[in-house]
Amino acid sequence: MTEKGLLLVLSGPSGVGKGTVKSAIVDGKVFPFEYSVSMTTRKPRPGEVDGKDYYFVSEERFQEAINQGELLEYNKYVDHFYGTPLVPVKRMLEEGKDVLLEIDVNGAKKVREKMPDGVFIFLTPPDLHTLHQRLENRGTESEDVIMGRIKQARNEILVMQDYDYAVVNDTVANAVDHIKAIVDAEHVSVKRVIDTYRKMVRED
Amino acid sequence: MTEKGLLLVLSGPSGVGKGTVKSAIVDGKVFPFEYSVSMTTRKPRPGEVDGKDYYFVSEERFQEAINQGELLEYNKYVDHFYGTPLVPVKRMLEEGKDVLLEIDVNGAKKVREKMPDGVFIFLTPPDLHTLHQRLENRGTESEDVIMGRIKQARNEILVMQDYDYAVVNDTVANAVDHIKAIVDAEHVSVKRVIDTYRKMVRED
């Protein structure tokens, strides 16, 4: 029985360590998944291969991809566009392969709109998780610092609420363990497997 | 930060091996959880301790417990009643402890009505999972046997659809691994942790 693959979206505030966690998943071969090759308008660096590292395209082509709805999400960093082509992601999911996207929170929001069935993992800064201790021990830090962190925390929690899972990145190993468990659990969730079972007993 | 515990309900068709899987979780100390002590009208066996193995009560007392809504679920096996008292389960969950109930599908249905936030795990017979192969290889088995299994499968799938997870009990070790992953993933699900984060930033 082949079920559809999972679209795993790993995101979180900038600086939380999304890239490090993703690399640990890749290097440790924690679970099998497919890469999505991004499209970009920046020039290839030496050794980079078109279609493998990125799809290197002109700005006109990129703009066309946006207009034609070919991108799951896109963003502009510095002077260049980066985006995730939709068709290969959909094809891999249909083939039963899990796809991992590591993107910023704006990108994740756009992906959620187009693919609400995805598994959205919010990587949480450890100091958000331990903020309650700092609140309890007021006096050891300036009130400005604490208030600033509370304000930022409110924003992080507002973003987090649209995700499925909140994984604290206290250590990379812990974060990776939780993500592995999430992938395993999602693969046996009834909402994902029930259609396959239903199809099976219909065919008699 | 103390989050509420998880109510884990392990159920499935009779004969699927619920008791064996539960024992493996207990013996292997796979994750920490609390037992719920059942109430029963049967007499204690030698060595059984009231309040530890069961709450041993009279039939009048059991009937009163039913009428007063004191039971999360109850059932009659042979000549005796067995039920799960609600108050201790709620208290353990409030204390942040996970509670594991291993009950039949009728009991699980009643628990779902009273505690929809529970994590409902359907233990799936391995021959339901492999039924598609038997359907593809028709001719090696009598059509009556196949049709009987399809009919039973339809019932199992109807029950399964009200659960959160479907774990195939192909080997006890595999089933236990999946259940461990489910518990881990549920503990980092946003719907369970978001209130704790929200409370934290409200208290300034």
Short mmCIF file of C-alpha atoms in Angstrom, two decimals:
data_model
loop_
_atom_site.label_atom_id
_atom_site.label_comp_id
_atom_site.label_asym_id
_atom_site.label_seq_id
_atom_site.Cartn_x
_atom_site.Cartn_y
_atom_site.Cartn_z
CA MET A 1 0.00 0.00 0.00
CA THR A 2 1.53 3.32 -1.06
CA GLU A 3 0.49 6.34 0.90
CA LYS A 4 1.25 9.87 -0.17
CA GLY A 5 4.50 11.27 1.19
CA LEU A 6 4.67 13.92 3.89
CA LEU A 7 5.51 17.53 3.12
CA LEU A 8 7.66 18.53 6.11
CA VAL A 9 8.12 22.24 6.57
CA LEU A 10 10.86 23.18 9.02
CA SER A 11 10.75 26.84 9.98
CA GLY A 12 11.18 29.23 12.89
CA PRO A 13 12.52 32.69 13.79
CA SER A 14 15.74 33.77 12.08
CA GLY A 15 18.80 32.67 14.02
CA VAL A 16 17.04 29.71 15.65
CA GLY A 17 19.24 27.20 13.84
CA LYS A 18 16.97 25.78 11.11
CA GLY A 19 19.92 25.15 8.77
CA THR A 20 21.95 23.34 11.44
CA VAL A 21 19.04 21.08 12.34
CA LYS A 22 18.35 20.33 8.69
CA SER A 23 22.02 19.47 8.10
CA ALA A 24 21.96 17.12 11.10
CA ILE A 25 18.92 15.36 9.62
CA VAL A 26 20.63 15.07 6.25
CA ASP A 27 24.05 14.01 7.56
CA GLY A 28 22.63 11.55 10.11
CA LYS A 29 20.25 10.06 7.53
CA VAL A 30 17.63 10.34 10.27
CA PHE A 31 14.81 9.48 7.91
CA PRO A 32 14.65 9.22 4.12
CA PHE A 33 13.33 12.26 2.32
CA GLU A 34 13.69 14.12 -0.94
CA TYR A 35 15.16 17.52 -1.49
CA SER A 36 13.26 20.15 -3.28
CA VAL A 37 15.60 22.00 -5.66
CA SER A 38 15.00 25.76 -5.39
CA MET A 39 14.80 28.21 -8.26
CA THR A 40 16.99 31.31 -8.01
CA THR A 41 18.02 34.39 -9.96
CA ARG A 42 21.50 34.47 -8.47
CA LYS A 43 24.46 33.33 -10.56
CA PRO A 44 25.88 29.85 -9.98
CA ARG A 45 28.97 29.69 -7.79
CA PRO A 46 31.90 27.57 -8.97
CA GLY A 47 30.95 23.91 -8.84
CA GLU A 48 27.21 24.48 -8.52
CA VAL A 49 25.15 22.45 -10.97
CA ASP A 50 21.95 23.72 -12.59
CA GLY A 51 19.03 21.44 -11.70
CA LYS A 52 20.90 19.92 -8.77
CA ASP A 53 21.95 22.76 -6.46
CA TYR A 54 19.45 25.22 -7.90
CA TYR A 55 17.53 25.94 -11.02
CA PHE A 56 19.41 29.03 -12.16
CA VAL A 57 17.07 31.30 -14.10
CA SER A 58 16.82 34.89 -15.30
CA GLU A 59 14.76 37.45 -13.45
CA GLU A 60 12.25 37.43 -16.33
CA ARG A 61 11.82 33.67 -16.06
CA PHE A 62 11.43 33.92 -12.28
CA GLN A 63 8.79 36.63 -12.64
CA GLU A 64 6.94 34.41 -15.11
CA ALA A 65 7.08 31.50 -12.63
CA ILE A 66 5.52 33.76 -9.98
CA ASN A 67 2.80 34.95 -12.35
CA GLN A 68 1.97 31.42 -13.53
CA GLY A 69 1.64 30.12 -9.96
CA GLU A 70 4.55 27.72 -10.49
CA LEU A 71 6.08 28.43 -7.09
CA LEU A 72 4.97 27.05 -3.73
CA GLU A 73 6.66 30.04 -2.08
CA TYR A 74 9.36 32.56 -2.94
CA ASN A 75 11.35 35.31 -1.29
CA LYS A 76 13.89 37.96 -2.13
CA TYR A 77 17.15 37.94 -0.16
CA VAL A 78 19.50 40.82 -0.82
CA ASP A 79 19.17 41.23 -4.60
CA HIS A 80 18.09 37.76 -5.61
CA PHE A 81 14.92 35.73 -5.73
CA TYR A 82 14.67 32.22 -4.31
CA GLY A 83 11.61 30.00 -4.71
CA THR A 84 10.30 26.44 -4.39
CA PRO A 85 8.84 25.00 -7.62
CA LEU A 86 5.47 23.36 -6.94
CA VAL A 87 5.32 20.60 -9.57
CA PRO A 88 8.33 18.49 -8.45
CA VAL A 89 7.18 18.69 -4.81
CA LYS A 90 3.71 17.44 -5.74
CA ARG A 91 5.17 14.65 -7.89
CA MET A 92 7.44 13.40 -5.10
CA LEU A 93 4.56 13.40 -2.62
CA GLU A 94 2.37 11.43 -5.04
CA GLU A 95 5.19 8.89 -5.36
CA GLY A 96 5.03 8.40 -1.59
CA LYS A 97 8.26 10.25 -0.86
CA ASP A 98 8.61 12.65 2.06
CA VAL A 99 9.80 16.12 1.11
CA LEU A 100 11.64 18.41 3.53
CA LEU A 101 11.56 22.19 3.10
CA GLU A 102 13.63 24.41 5.38
CA ILE A 103 12.29 27.93 4.93
CA ASP A 104 11.62 31.16 6.80
CA VAL A 105 8.31 31.87 8.51
CA ASN A 106 6.96 33.97 5.63
CA GLY A 107 7.63 31.16 3.19
CA ALA A 108 6.05 28.64 5.55
CA LYS A 109 2.89 30.74 5.74
CA LYS A 110 2.57 30.73 1.96
CA VAL A 111 3.15 26.97 1.81
CA ARG A 112 0.42 26.45 4.42
CA GLU A 113 -2.06 28.30 2.20
CA LYS A 114 -1.25 26.11 -0.81
CA MET A 115 -0.64 22.79 0.95
CA PRO A 116 -2.55 22.72 4.23
CA ASP A 117 -1.87 18.96 4.58
CA GLY A 118 1.82 19.64 5.19
CA VAL A 119 3.44 18.97 8.55
CA PHE A 120 4.56 22.35 9.89
CA ILE A 121 7.31 22.29 12.49
CA PHE A 122 8.20 25.49 14.34
CA LEU A 123 11.73 25.42 15.71
CA THR A 124 11.50 27.27 19.02
CA PRO A 125 14.37 29.32 20.50
CA PRO A 126 15.38 27.71 23.82
CA ASP A 127 15.19 31.06 25.58
CA LEU A 128 11.48 31.22 24.79
CA HIS A 129 11.04 27.91 26.56
CA THR A 130 13.02 29.10 29.60
CA LEU A 131 11.58 32.62 29.66
CA HIS A 132 9.29 31.66 32.56
CA GLN A 133 12.36 31.13 34.76
CA ARG A 134 13.69 34.58 33.90
CA LEU A 135 10.27 36.03 34.68
CA GLU A 136 10.33 34.29 38.05
CA ASN A 137 13.84 35.57 38.84
CA ARG A 138 13.30 39.21 37.97
CA GLY A 139 15.93 41.50 39.37
CA THR A 140 18.86 39.55 38.01
CA GLU A 141 18.35 41.18 34.60
CA SER A 142 17.37 44.69 33.57
CA GLU A 143 13.63 45.21 33.18
CA ASP A 144 14.21 46.52 29.63
CA VAL A 145 15.88 43.31 28.56
CA ILE A 146 13.07 41.22 30.02
CA MET A 147 10.35 43.40 28.50
CA GLY A 148 12.07 43.25 25.12
CA ARG A 149 12.17 39.47 25.28
CA ILE A 150 8.51 39.28 26.31
CA LYS A 151 7.52 41.42 23.34
CA GLN A 152 9.53 39.22 20.97
CA ALA A 153 8.09 36.11 22.63
CA ARG A 154 4.55 37.33 21.96
CA ASN A 155 5.39 37.62 18.26
CA GLU A 156 6.98 34.16 18.20
CA ILE A 157 3.92 32.63 19.88
CA LEU A 158 1.60 34.36 17.39
CA VAL A 159 3.55 32.73 14.56
CA MET A 160 3.82 29.37 16.34
CA GLN A 161 0.07 29.00 16.68
CA ASP A 162 -0.32 28.28 12.96
CA TYR A 163 2.11 25.35 13.14
CA ASP A 164 1.46 21.71 13.98
CA TYR A 165 4.48 21.17 16.20
CA ALA A 166 6.77 23.34 18.34
CA VAL A 167 10.21 21.76 18.78
CA VAL A 168 12.59 23.49 21.17
CA ASN A 169 16.08 23.72 19.67
CA ASP A 170 17.88 23.36 23.02
CA THR A 171 20.33 20.91 21.50
CA VAL A 172 20.43 19.84 17.86
CA ALA A 173 20.29 16.17 18.91
CA ASN A 174 17.08 16.73 20.91
CA ALA A 175 15.46 18.69 18.10
CA VAL A 176 16.36 15.98 15.58
CA ASP A 177 14.93 13.26 17.87
CA HIS A 178 11.63 15.12 18.15
CA ILE A 179 11.44 15.66 14.40
CA LYS A 180 12.09 11.97 13.81
CA ALA A 181 9.25 11.11 16.19
CA ILE A 182 6.93 13.58 14.43
CA VAL A 183 7.66 12.00 11.04
CA ASP A 184 7.07 8.51 12.43
CA ALA A 185 3.83 9.51 14.16
CA GLU A 186 2.47 11.40 11.16
CA HIS A 187 3.03 8.32 8.99
CA VAL A 188 0.65 6.32 11.20
CA SER A 189 -1.92 9.08 11.71
CA VAL A 190 -5.39 7.96 10.72
CA LYS A 191 -6.03 11.04 8.58
CA ARG A 192 -3.10 9.98 6.37
CA VAL A 193 -3.65 6.21 6.16
CA ILE A 194 -7.44 5.85 6.19
CA ASP A 195 -7.91 6.52 2.47
CA THR A 196 -5.51 3.72 1.57
CA TYR A 197 -7.44 1.29 3.76
CA ARG A 198 -10.75 2.48 2.35
CA LYS A 199 -9.58 2.03 -1.25
CA MET A 200 -8.46 -1.49 -0.42
CA VAL A 201 -11.86 -2.76 0.70
CA ARG A 202 -13.73 -0.96 -2.06
CA GLU A 203 -12.05 -3.02 -4.77
CA ASP A 204 -14.00 -6.27 -4.44
CA MET B 1 6.55 24.85 32.45
CA THR B 2 4.07 22.09 33.31
CA GLU B 3 1.80 21.00 30.54
CA LYS B 4 -1.19 18.75 31.07
CA GLY B 5 -0.47 15.05 30.67
CA LEU B 6 -1.65 12.99 27.73
CA LEU B 7 -4.54 10.56 27.98
CA LEU B 8 -3.39 7.66 25.81
CA VAL B 9 -6.11 5.26 24.80
CA LEU B 10 -4.83 2.02 23.32
CA SER B 11 -7.58 0.00 21.69
CA GLY B 12 -8.35 -2.21 18.70
CA PRO B 13 -10.32 -5.28 17.65
CA SER B 14 -10.41 -8.17 20.10
CA GLY B 15 -7.48 -10.52 19.61
CA VAL B 16 -5.22 -7.87 18.08
CA GLY B 17 -2.82 -8.01 21.03
CA LYS B 18 -3.57 -4.86 23.03
CA GLY B 19 -2.59 -6.50 26.31
CA THR B 20 0.73 -7.76 24.94
CA VAL B 21 1.65 -4.35 23.55
CA LYS B 22 0.69 -2.66 26.80
CA SER B 23 2.81 -5.13 28.78
CA ALA B 24 5.78 -4.47 26.50
CA ILE B 25 5.40 -0.72 27.13
CA VAL B 26 5.22 -1.31 30.89
CA ASP B 27 8.06 -3.85 31.06
CA GLY B 28 10.35 -1.89 28.75
CA LYS B 29 9.63 1.36 30.60
CA VAL B 30 9.23 2.83 27.12
CA PHE B 31 7.86 6.10 28.48
CA PRO B 32 6.69 7.11 31.95
CA PHE B 33 2.96 6.99 32.53
CA GLU B 34 0.44 6.40 35.27
CA TYR B 35 -1.95 3.52 35.61
CA SER B 36 -5.59 4.08 36.07
CA VAL B 37 -6.96 1.65 38.69
CA SER B 38 -10.24 0.14 37.50
CA MET B 39 -13.36 -0.38 39.55
CA THR B 40 -14.91 -3.86 39.46
CA THR B 41 -17.71 -5.90 41.00
CA ARG B 42 -15.76 -9.13 40.85
CA LYS B 43 -14.27 -10.56 44.05
CA PRO B 44 -10.54 -10.07 44.72
CA ARG B 45 -8.29 -12.99 43.86
CA PRO B 46 -5.69 -14.08 46.41
CA GLY B 47 -3.00 -11.40 46.68
CA GLU B 48 -4.99 -8.67 44.93
CA VAL B 49 -5.05 -5.41 46.87
CA ASP B 50 -8.06 -3.07 46.95
CA GLY B 51 -7.11 0.36 45.56
CA LYS B 52 -4.02 -1.03 43.84
CA ASP B 53 -5.11 -3.85 41.54
CA TYR B 54 -8.73 -2.75 41.46
CA TYR B 55 -11.27 -0.87 43.49
CA PHE B 56 -13.42 -3.81 44.58
CA VAL B 57 -17.00 -2.66 45.06
CA SER B 58 -20.51 -4.06 45.34
CA GLU B 59 -22.88 -4.07 42.42
CA GLU B 60 -24.97 -1.37 44.17
CA ARG B 61 -21.93 0.85 44.53
CA PHE B 62 -20.96 0.28 40.89
CA GLN B 63 -24.49 1.15 39.76
CA GLU B 64 -24.31 4.33 41.80
CA ALA B 65 -20.97 5.22 40.18
CA ILE B 66 -22.59 4.80 36.75
CA ASN B 67 -25.59 6.93 37.73
CA GLN B 68 -23.43 9.69 39.23
CA GLY B 69 -21.24 9.90 36.11
CA GLU B 70 -18.17 8.84 38.09
CA LEU B 71 -16.91 6.51 35.35
CA LEU B 72 -15.08 7.44 32.19
CA GLU B 73 -16.25 4.15 30.68
CA TYR B 74 -17.48 0.78 31.90
CA ASN B 75 -18.34 -2.62 30.55
CA LYS B 76 -19.75 -5.93 31.67
CA TYR B 77 -17.64 -9.03 31.00
CA VAL B 78 -19.28 -12.34 31.86
CA ASP B 79 -21.05 -11.51 35.15
CA HIS B 80 -18.98 -8.60 36.38
CA PHE B 81 -18.69 -4.89 35.78
CA TYR B 82 -15.38 -3.16 35.08
CA GLY B 83 -15.00 0.60 34.83
CA THR B 84 -12.50 3.48 34.78
CA PRO B 85 -13.05 6.11 37.52
CA LEU B 86 -12.92 9.60 36.04
CA VAL B 87 -11.60 11.71 38.95
CA PRO B 88 -8.16 10.08 39.39
CA VAL B 89 -7.56 10.20 35.61
CA LYS B 90 -8.35 13.92 35.50
CA ARG B 91 -6.15 14.59 38.53
CA MET B 92 -3.15 12.77 37.03
CA LEU B 93 -3.53 14.67 33.74
CA GLU B 94 -3.71 18.00 35.60
CA GLU B 95 -0.47 17.05 37.38
CA GLY B 96 1.17 16.67 33.98
CA LYS B 97 1.30 12.88 34.07
CA ASP B 98 0.48 10.76 31.04
CA VAL B 99 -2.21 8.16 31.62
CA LEU B 100 -2.46 4.96 29.57
CA LEU B 101 -5.76 3.14 29.20
CA GLU B 102 -5.91 -0.19 27.37
CA ILE B 103 -9.58 -0.81 26.63
CA ASP B 104 -11.90 -2.33 24.04
CA VAL B 105 -13.34 -0.30 21.18
CA ASN B 106 -16.67 0.30 22.92
CA GLY B 107 -14.90 1.71 25.96
CA ALA B 108 -12.67 3.85 23.74
CA LYS B 109 -15.74 5.33 22.05
CA LYS B 110 -17.19 6.37 25.41
CA VAL B 111 -13.86 7.87 26.49
CA ARG B 112 -13.71 9.88 23.25
CA GLU B 113 -17.10 11.43 24.07
CA LYS B 114 -15.99 12.52 27.53
CA MET B 115 -12.36 13.37 26.81
CA PRO B 116 -11.97 14.33 23.14
CA ASP B 117 -8.44 15.64 23.80
CA GLY B 118 -7.18 12.12 24.39
CA VAL B 119 -4.75 10.43 22.00
CA PHE B 120 -6.60 7.48 20.50
CA ILE B 121 -4.44 4.71 19.09
CA PHE B 122 -6.06 1.93 17.06
CA LEU B 123 -3.99 -1.24 17.05
CA THR B 124 -4.46 -2.67 13.58
CA PRO B 125 -4.38 -6.41 12.80
CA PRO B 126 -1.45 -7.09 10.44
CA ASP B 127 -3.70 -9.04 8.10
CA LEU B 128 -5.75 -5.89 7.51
CA HIS B 129 -2.56 -4.17 6.38
CA THR B 130 -1.64 -7.06 4.06
CA LEU B 131 -5.17 -7.71 2.81
CA HIS B 132 -4.35 -5.91 -0.44
CA GLN B 133 -1.80 -8.62 -1.27
CA ARG B 134 -4.40 -11.34 -0.70
CA LEU B 135 -6.82 -9.42 -2.89
CA GLU B 136 -4.20 -9.26 -5.63
CA ASN B 137 -3.44 -12.98 -5.36
CA ARG B 138 -7.00 -14.25 -5.47
CA GLY B 139 -7.25 -17.93 -6.27
CA THR B 140 -4.81 -19.03 -3.61
CA GLU B 141 -7.58 -18.77 -1.02
CA SER B 142 -11.28 -19.60 -1.10
CA GLU B 143 -13.49 -16.70 -2.14
CA ASP B 144 -15.54 -17.16 1.05
CA VAL B 145 -12.51 -16.62 3.24
CA ILE B 146 -11.51 -13.50 1.31
CA MET B 147 -15.05 -12.09 1.33
CA GLY B 148 -15.33 -12.73 5.06
CA ARG B 149 -12.09 -10.89 5.70
CA ILE B 150 -13.18 -7.96 3.50
CA LYS B 151 -16.42 -7.65 5.45
CA GLN B 152 -14.56 -7.69 8.74
CA ALA B 153 -12.02 -5.20 7.34
CA ARG B 154 -14.82 -2.76 6.48
CA ASN B 155 -15.97 -2.85 10.09
CA GLU B 156 -12.45 -2.35 11.38
CA ILE B 157 -11.93 0.64 9.08
CA LEU B 158 -15.23 2.15 10.22
CA VAL B 159 -14.02 1.96 13.80
CA MET B 160 -10.49 3.13 12.95
CA GLN B 161 -11.70 6.38 11.39
CA ASP B 162 -12.59 7.80 14.80
CA TYR B 163 -9.03 7.30 16.08
CA ASP B 164 -5.99 9.57 15.81
CA TYR B 165 -3.44 6.89 14.93
CA ALA B 166 -3.50 3.43 13.33
CA VAL B 167 -0.55 1.31 14.44
CA VAL B 168 -0.09 -2.05 12.74
CA ASN B 169 0.72 -4.76 15.28
CA ASP B 170 2.96 -6.74 12.92
CA THR B 171 5.56 -7.19 15.64
CA VAL B 172 5.22 -6.00 19.22
CA ALA B 173 8.56 -4.16 18.95
CA ASN B 174 7.39 -2.19 15.89
CA ALA B 175 4.08 -1.31 17.51
CA VAL B 176 5.84 -0.13 20.68
CA ASP B 177 8.27 2.01 18.62
CA HIS B 178 5.39 3.71 16.84
CA ILE B 179 3.54 4.35 20.11
CA LYS B 180 6.69 5.85 21.62
CA ALA B 181 6.99 8.20 18.62
CA ILE B 182 3.32 9.17 18.92
CA VAL B 183 3.75 10.08 22.60
CA ASP B 184 6.87 12.11 21.82
CA ALA B 185 5.23 13.93 18.90
CA GLU B 186 2.02 14.68 20.81
CA HIS B 187 4.06 16.24 23.60
CA VAL B 188 5.45 18.81 21.16
CA SER B 189 2.22 19.41 19.25
CA VAL B 190 1.29 23.09 19.17
CA LYS B 191 -2.29 22.44 20.28
CA ARG B 192 -0.91 20.98 23.53
CA VAL B 193 1.90 23.44 24.30
CA ILE B 194 0.56 26.77 23.04
CA ASP B 195 -1.51 27.55 26.15
CA THR B 196 1.55 27.20 28.36
CA TYR B 197 3.50 29.63 26.19
CA ARG B 198 0.56 32.05 26.11
CA LYS B 199 0.17 32.00 29.87
CA MET B 200 3.87 32.76 30.23
CA VAL B 201 3.83 36.02 28.27
CA ARG B 202 0.55 37.18 29.78
CA GLU B 203 2.05 37.40 33.27
CA ASP B 204 3.99 40.65 32.95
#
